[in-house]
XYZ file of C-alpha atoms in Angstrom:
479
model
C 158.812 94.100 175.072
C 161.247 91.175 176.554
C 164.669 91.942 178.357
C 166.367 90.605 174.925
C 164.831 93.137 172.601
C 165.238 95.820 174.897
C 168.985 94.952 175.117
C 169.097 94.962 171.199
C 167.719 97.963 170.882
C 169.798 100.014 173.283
C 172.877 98.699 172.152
C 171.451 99.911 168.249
C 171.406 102.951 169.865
C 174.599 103.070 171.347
C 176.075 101.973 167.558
C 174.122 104.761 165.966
C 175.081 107.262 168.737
C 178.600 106.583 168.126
C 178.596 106.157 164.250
C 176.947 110.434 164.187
C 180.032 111.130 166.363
C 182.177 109.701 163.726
C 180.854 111.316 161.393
C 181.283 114.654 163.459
C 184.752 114.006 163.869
C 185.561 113.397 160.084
C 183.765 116.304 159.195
C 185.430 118.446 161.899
C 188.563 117.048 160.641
C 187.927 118.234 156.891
C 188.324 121.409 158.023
C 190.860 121.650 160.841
C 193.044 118.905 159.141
C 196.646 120.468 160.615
C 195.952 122.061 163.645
C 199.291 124.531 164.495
C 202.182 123.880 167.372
C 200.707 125.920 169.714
C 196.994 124.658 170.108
C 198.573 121.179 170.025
C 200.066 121.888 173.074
C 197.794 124.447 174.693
C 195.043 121.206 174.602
C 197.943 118.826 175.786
C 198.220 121.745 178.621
C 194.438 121.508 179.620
C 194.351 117.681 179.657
C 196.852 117.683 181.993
C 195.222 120.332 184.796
C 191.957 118.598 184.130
C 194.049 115.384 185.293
C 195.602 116.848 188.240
C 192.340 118.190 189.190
C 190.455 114.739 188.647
C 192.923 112.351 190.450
C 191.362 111.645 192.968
C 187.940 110.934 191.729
C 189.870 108.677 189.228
C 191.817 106.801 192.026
C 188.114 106.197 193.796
C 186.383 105.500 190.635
C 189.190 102.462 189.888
C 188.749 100.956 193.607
C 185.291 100.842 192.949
C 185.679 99.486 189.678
C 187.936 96.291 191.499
C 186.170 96.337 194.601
C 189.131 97.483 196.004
C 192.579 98.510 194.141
C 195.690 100.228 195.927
C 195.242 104.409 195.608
C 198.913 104.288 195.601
C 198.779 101.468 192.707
C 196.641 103.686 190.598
C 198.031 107.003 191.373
C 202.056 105.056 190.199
C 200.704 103.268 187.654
C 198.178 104.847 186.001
C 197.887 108.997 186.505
C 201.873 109.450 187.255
C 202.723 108.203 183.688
C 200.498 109.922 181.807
C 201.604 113.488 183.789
C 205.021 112.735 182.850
C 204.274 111.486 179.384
C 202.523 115.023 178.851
C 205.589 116.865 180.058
C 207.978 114.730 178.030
C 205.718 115.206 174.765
C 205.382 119.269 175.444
C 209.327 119.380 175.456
C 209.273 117.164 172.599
C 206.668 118.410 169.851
C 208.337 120.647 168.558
C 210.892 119.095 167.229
C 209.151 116.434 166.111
C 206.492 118.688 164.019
C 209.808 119.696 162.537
C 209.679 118.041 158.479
C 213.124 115.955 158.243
C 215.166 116.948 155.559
C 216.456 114.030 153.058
C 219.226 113.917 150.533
C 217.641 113.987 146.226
C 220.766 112.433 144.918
C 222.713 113.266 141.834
C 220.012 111.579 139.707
C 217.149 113.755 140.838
C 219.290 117.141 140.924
C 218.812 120.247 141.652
C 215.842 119.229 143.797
C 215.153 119.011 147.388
C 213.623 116.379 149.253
C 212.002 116.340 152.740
C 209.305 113.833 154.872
C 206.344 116.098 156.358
C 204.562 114.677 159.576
C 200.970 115.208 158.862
C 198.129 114.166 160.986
C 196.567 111.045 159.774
C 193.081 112.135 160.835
C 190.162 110.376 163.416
C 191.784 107.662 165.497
C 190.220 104.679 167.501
C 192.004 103.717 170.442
C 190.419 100.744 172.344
C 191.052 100.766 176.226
C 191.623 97.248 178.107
C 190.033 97.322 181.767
C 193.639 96.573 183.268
C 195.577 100.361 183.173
C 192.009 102.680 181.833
C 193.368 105.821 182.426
C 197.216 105.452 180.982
C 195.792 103.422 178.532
C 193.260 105.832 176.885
C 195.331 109.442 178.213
C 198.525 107.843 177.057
C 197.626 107.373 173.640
C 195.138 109.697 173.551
C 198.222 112.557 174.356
C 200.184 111.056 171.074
C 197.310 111.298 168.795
C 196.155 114.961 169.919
C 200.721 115.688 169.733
C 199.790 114.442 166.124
C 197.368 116.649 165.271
C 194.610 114.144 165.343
C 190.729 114.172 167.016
C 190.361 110.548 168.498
C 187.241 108.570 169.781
C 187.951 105.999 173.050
C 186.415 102.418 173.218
C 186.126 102.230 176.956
C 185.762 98.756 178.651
C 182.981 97.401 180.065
C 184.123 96.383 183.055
C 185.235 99.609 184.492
C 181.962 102.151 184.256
C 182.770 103.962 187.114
C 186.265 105.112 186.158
C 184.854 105.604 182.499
C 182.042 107.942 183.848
C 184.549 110.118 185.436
C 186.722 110.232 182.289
C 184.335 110.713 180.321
C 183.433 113.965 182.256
C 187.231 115.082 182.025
C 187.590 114.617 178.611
C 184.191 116.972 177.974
C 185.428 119.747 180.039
C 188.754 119.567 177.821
C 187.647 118.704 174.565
C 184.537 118.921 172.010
C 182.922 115.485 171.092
C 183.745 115.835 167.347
C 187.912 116.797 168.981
C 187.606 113.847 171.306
C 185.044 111.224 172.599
C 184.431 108.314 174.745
C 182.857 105.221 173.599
C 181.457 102.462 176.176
C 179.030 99.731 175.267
C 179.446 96.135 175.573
C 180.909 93.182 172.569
C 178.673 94.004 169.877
C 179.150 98.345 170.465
C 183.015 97.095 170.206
C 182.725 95.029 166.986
C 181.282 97.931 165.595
C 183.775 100.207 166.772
C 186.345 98.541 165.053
C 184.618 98.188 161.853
C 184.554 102.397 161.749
C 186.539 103.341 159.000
C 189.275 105.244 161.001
C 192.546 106.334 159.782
C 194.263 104.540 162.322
C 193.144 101.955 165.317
C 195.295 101.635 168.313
C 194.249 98.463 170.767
C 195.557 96.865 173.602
C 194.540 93.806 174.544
C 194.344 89.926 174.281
C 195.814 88.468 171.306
C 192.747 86.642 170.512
C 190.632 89.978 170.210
C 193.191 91.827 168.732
C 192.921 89.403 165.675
C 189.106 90.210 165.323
C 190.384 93.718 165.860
C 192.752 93.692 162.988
C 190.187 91.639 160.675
C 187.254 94.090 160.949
C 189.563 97.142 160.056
C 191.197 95.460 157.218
C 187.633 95.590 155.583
C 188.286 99.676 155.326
C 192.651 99.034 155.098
C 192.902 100.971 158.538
C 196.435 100.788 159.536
C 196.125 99.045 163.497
C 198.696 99.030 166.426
C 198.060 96.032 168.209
C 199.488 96.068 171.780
C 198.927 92.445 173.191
C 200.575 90.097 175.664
C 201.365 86.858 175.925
C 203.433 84.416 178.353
C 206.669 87.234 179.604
C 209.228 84.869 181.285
C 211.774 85.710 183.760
C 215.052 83.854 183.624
C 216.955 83.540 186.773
C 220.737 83.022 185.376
C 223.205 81.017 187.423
C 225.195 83.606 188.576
C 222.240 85.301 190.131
C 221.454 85.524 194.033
C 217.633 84.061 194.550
C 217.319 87.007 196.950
C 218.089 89.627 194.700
C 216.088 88.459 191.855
C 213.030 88.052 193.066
C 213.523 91.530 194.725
C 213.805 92.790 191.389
C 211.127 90.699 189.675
C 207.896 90.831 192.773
C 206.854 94.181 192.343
C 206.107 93.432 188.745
C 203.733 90.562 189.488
C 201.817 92.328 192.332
C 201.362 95.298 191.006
C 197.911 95.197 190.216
C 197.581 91.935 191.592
C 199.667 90.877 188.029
C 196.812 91.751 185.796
C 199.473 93.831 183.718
C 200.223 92.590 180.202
C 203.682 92.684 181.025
C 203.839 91.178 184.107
C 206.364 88.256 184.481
C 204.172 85.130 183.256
C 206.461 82.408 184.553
C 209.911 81.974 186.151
C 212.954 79.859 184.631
C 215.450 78.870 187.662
C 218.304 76.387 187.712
C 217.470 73.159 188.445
C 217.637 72.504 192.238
C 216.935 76.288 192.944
C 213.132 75.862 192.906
C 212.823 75.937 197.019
C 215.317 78.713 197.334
C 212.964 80.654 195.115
C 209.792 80.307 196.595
C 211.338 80.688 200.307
C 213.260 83.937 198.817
C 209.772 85.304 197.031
C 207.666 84.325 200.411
C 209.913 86.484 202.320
C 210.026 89.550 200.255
C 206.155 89.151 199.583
C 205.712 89.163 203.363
C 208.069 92.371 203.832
C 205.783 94.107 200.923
C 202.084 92.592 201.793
C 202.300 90.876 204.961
C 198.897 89.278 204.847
C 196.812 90.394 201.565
C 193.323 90.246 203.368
C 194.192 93.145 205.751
C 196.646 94.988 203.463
C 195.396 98.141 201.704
C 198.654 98.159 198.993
C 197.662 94.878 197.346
C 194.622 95.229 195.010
C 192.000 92.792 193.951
C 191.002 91.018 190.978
C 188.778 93.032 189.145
C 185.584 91.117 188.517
C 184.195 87.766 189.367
C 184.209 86.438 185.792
C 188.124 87.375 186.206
C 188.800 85.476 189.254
C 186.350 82.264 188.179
C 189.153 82.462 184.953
C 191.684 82.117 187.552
C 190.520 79.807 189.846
C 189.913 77.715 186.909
C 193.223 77.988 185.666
C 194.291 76.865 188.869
C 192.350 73.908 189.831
C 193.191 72.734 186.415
C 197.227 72.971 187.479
C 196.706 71.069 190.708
C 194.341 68.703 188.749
C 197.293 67.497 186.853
C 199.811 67.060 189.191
C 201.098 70.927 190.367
C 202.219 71.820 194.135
C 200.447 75.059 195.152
C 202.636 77.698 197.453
C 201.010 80.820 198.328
C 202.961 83.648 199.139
C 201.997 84.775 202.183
C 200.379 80.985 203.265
C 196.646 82.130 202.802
C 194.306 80.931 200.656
C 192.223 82.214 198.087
C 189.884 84.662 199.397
C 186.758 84.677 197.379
C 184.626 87.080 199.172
C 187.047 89.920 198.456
C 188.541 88.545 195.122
C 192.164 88.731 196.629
C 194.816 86.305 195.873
C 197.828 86.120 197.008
C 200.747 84.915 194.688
C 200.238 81.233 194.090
C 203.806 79.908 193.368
C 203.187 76.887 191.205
C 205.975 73.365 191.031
C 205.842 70.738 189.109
C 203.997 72.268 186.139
C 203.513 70.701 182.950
C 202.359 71.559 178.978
C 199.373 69.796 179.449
C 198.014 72.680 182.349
C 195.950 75.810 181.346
C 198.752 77.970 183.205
C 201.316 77.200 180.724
C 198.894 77.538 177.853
C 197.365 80.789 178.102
C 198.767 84.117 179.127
C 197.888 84.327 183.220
C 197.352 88.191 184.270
C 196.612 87.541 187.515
C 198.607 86.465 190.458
C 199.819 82.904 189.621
C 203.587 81.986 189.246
C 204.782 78.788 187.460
C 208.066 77.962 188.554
C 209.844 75.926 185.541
C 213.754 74.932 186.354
C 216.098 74.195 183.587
C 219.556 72.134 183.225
C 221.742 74.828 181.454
C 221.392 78.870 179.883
C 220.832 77.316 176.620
C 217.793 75.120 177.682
C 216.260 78.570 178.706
C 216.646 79.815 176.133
C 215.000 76.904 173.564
C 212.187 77.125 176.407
C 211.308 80.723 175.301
C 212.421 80.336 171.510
C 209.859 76.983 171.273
C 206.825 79.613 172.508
C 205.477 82.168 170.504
C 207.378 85.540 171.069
C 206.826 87.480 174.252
C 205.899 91.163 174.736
C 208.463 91.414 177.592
C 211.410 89.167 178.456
C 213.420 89.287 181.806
C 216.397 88.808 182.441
C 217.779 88.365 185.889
C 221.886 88.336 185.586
C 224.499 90.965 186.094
C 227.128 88.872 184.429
C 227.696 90.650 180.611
C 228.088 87.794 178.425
C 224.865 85.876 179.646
C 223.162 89.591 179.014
C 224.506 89.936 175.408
C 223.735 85.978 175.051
C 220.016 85.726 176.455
C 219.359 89.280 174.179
C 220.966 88.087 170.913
C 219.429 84.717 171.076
C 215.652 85.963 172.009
C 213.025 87.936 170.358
C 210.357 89.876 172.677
C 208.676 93.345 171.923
C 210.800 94.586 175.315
C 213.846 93.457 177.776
C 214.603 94.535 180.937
C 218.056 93.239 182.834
C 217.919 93.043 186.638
C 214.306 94.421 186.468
C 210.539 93.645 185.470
C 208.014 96.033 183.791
C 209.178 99.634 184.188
C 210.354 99.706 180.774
C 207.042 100.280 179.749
C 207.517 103.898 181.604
C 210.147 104.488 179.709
C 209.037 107.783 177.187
C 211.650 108.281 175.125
C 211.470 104.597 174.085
C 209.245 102.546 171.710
C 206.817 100.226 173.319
C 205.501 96.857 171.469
C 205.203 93.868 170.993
C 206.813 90.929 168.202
C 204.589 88.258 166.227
C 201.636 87.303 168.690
C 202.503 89.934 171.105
C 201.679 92.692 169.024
C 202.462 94.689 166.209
C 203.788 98.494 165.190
C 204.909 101.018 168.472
C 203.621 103.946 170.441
C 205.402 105.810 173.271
C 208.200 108.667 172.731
C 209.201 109.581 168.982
C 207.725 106.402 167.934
C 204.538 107.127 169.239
C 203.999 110.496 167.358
C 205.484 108.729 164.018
C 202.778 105.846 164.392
C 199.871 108.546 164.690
C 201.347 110.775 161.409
C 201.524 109.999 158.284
C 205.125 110.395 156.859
C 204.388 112.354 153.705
C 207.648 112.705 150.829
C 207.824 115.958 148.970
C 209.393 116.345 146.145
C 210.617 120.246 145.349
C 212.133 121.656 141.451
C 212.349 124.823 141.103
C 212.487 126.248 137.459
C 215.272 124.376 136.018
C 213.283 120.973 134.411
C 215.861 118.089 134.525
C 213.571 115.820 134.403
C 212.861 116.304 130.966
C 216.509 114.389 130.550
C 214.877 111.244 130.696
C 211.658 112.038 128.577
C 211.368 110.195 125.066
C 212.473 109.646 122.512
C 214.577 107.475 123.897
C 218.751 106.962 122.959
C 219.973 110.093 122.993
C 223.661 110.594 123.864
C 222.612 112.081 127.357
C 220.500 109.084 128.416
C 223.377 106.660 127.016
C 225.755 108.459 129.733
C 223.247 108.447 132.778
C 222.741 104.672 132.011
C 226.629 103.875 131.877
C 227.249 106.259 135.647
C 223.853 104.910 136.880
C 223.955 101.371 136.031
C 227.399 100.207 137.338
């Protein structure tokens, strides 16, 4: 038996593995389809001490995933947020389990109307390589606040950090309450063709599309969280020094593999050096020299940084000027690059084409606010959009005149912590919301009852037709 068929034939397996646990889940679902308040939370409860007490093999597990990747980075950006979205959903649920009451009207009096949230059922969530643990916990904490079970679609490219998840989730859950999922294209093509009740993915637009086209076989509703190119504008009135200490931390922070990291930089025209010199300096306060510094994180794999490399020889190629951050170079053997600050860019390069996530900058100036603005409007629609400006009117300008699935003012990507918000994206940058309220709305399914008690008005309106009581609801009604 060749490599090839052996391949085939283990991934068969996988598929078939994971179709039975489907099936386990729907079936476990039949019969526990509204699980109460308090076992909601009581399994919210044990996810959360299972995380505490698996931090640190997850922080190891993710280094080893990258080859090397900040403890602090991971322990900020990916354990921290999911502990606090647990805490914020546990004071939460409650309420939100609540039905909401809505007003009948005079034409359907006496009756009483109300919207029940009722959990939609078994939910695929498919987990990018970039955030793994917020990015299956997080959702994975709405769906089971929703009254769901939920399989995960793990990535490939992070098997040790999926291993040790995978354990965590066992010791919390049952595989037909929750499972993971790992396998490579073909185990995710099928994944997405399962015919769940809702499909959560973040990811690259161009996936999400075969994402969304494989559930529409079975009309699964999807929440596509995507990316795209995020620009920064640096207004006028803003010091270089203070913006770019507002915007760096959001493009090193996982060496900018983060779907919202800032993508590319608008400045005004003749503010280009000021920039990089102002960015050089506070990337030498934070890093100092990336090849010795344990707080700045690699690129993940080498098909990731070949990507990137490619991206950037294109950009030089055609005419950019290359200025890294902290003056070194890329260093291959340990897949860590510093922020290359890019001039002179152009349409024609890769790095104004495709979303980046990774640690290259374009720098872009513009002539007035307004030109800035028809920049971003002439792309398609962002995910995030920053604004860097503490002057009002170019705030209420810059938001009114852009669309993007997020803003932040005088800051880059910590919106996306923000729980009692909706997170999403617009057009190519996504579609639908999770986080906060939103989050537990997207994973429910908004059910209208309709109460009458024994007085039968509706009868009113019954044929035959004409009679003097439906003449005098059509002259109060139709007016």
């Amino acid at each position: 038996m060749n490599a090839a068929t052996q391949m085939q034939q283990a991934t068969s397996g996988e598929i078939a593995a994971m179709q039975q646990i489907f099936a386990s889940q729907r079936s476990h679902f039949a019969s526990h389809s509204y699980p109460d308040l308090s076992s909601r939370k009581a399994a919210l409860q044990s996810l959360k001490a299972a995380l505490l007490e698996q931090q640190d093999a997850l922080i190891a597990a993710l280094s080893r995933d990258y080859g090397h990747r900040s403890a602090d980075d991971s322990r900020i950006s990916d354990i921290m947020p999911v502990v606090n979205h647990i805490n914020y959903t546990l004071s939460n649920l409650k309420r939100w389990t609540k039905p909401s009451r809505r007003h009948a009207g005079i034409l359907l009096a006496p009756a009483s109307v109300k919207v029940e949230y009722q959990p939609k059922g078994v939910i695929g969530i498919i987990v990018p390589w970039n955030f793994p643990v917020m990015l299956s916990l997080g959702p994975l904490v709405t769906a089971i606040a929703a009254g769901n079970s939920a399989m995960l679609k793990m990535s490939e490219f992070t098997p040790e950090t999926n291993k040790v998840l995978k354990s965590l989730l066992a010791k919390v859950f049952a595989e037909h309450q929750v499972a993971v999922v790992e396998g490579e294209a073909d185990v995710a093509a099928a994944f997405s063709a399962l015919a769940f009740d809702h499909i959560l993915f973040t990811g690259s637009t161009a996936v999400g599309k075969h994402v969304m086209r494989a559930a529409s076989a079975n009309l699964t509703p999807v929440t596509l969280e995507l990316g795209g190119k995020s620009p920064v504008i640096v207004a006028p009135d803003m010091d270089m020094d203070t913006a770019v200490e507002r915007m760096i931390y959001g493009k090193c922070l996982n060496a900018g593999q983060i779907c919202v990291a800032p993508d590319y930089v608008l400045v005004p025209q003749g503010k280009e050096d000021a920039f990089i010199a102002a960015y050089q300096a506070n990337f030498a306060a934070l890093y100092g020299k990336v090849e010795t510094n344990n707080d700045y994180g690699a690129i993940i794999n080498e098909r990731q940084w070949q990507r990137l490399m490619q991206v950037l020889e294109d950009a030089k190629a055609r005419g950019a000027t290359v200025h890294s951050a902290s003056g070194e170079a890329p260093l291959d053997a340990i897949r860590k690059l510093p922020t290359q600050l890019l001039t002179n860019v152009n349409d024609e390069m890769l790095v104004l084409q495709e979303e980046i996530f990774g640690p290259l900058l374009p720098i872009i100036p513009y002539a007035s606010l307004e030109d800035a603005i028809a920049y971003i409007n002439a792309r398609p629609r962002p995910l995030a959009l920053y604004l860097m400006s503490f002057d009002g009117q170019t705030q209420d300008k810059v938001l009114k005149a852009t669309h993007s699935g997020g803003v932040c003012l005088n800051e880059t990507v910590f919106h996306v912590a923000a729980d009692d918000a909706p997170f999403g994206g617009i057009g190519p940058s996504g579609m639908g919301h999770y986080h906060g309220e939103e989050g537990f709305r997207t994973f429910s399914h908004a059910k209208t009852v309709l109460k009458r008690g024994r007085l039968n008005t509706g009868k009113l309106v019954h044929p035959p037709y004409g009679n003097a009581i439906q003449q005098l609801l059509m002259k109060v009604f139709l007016r």
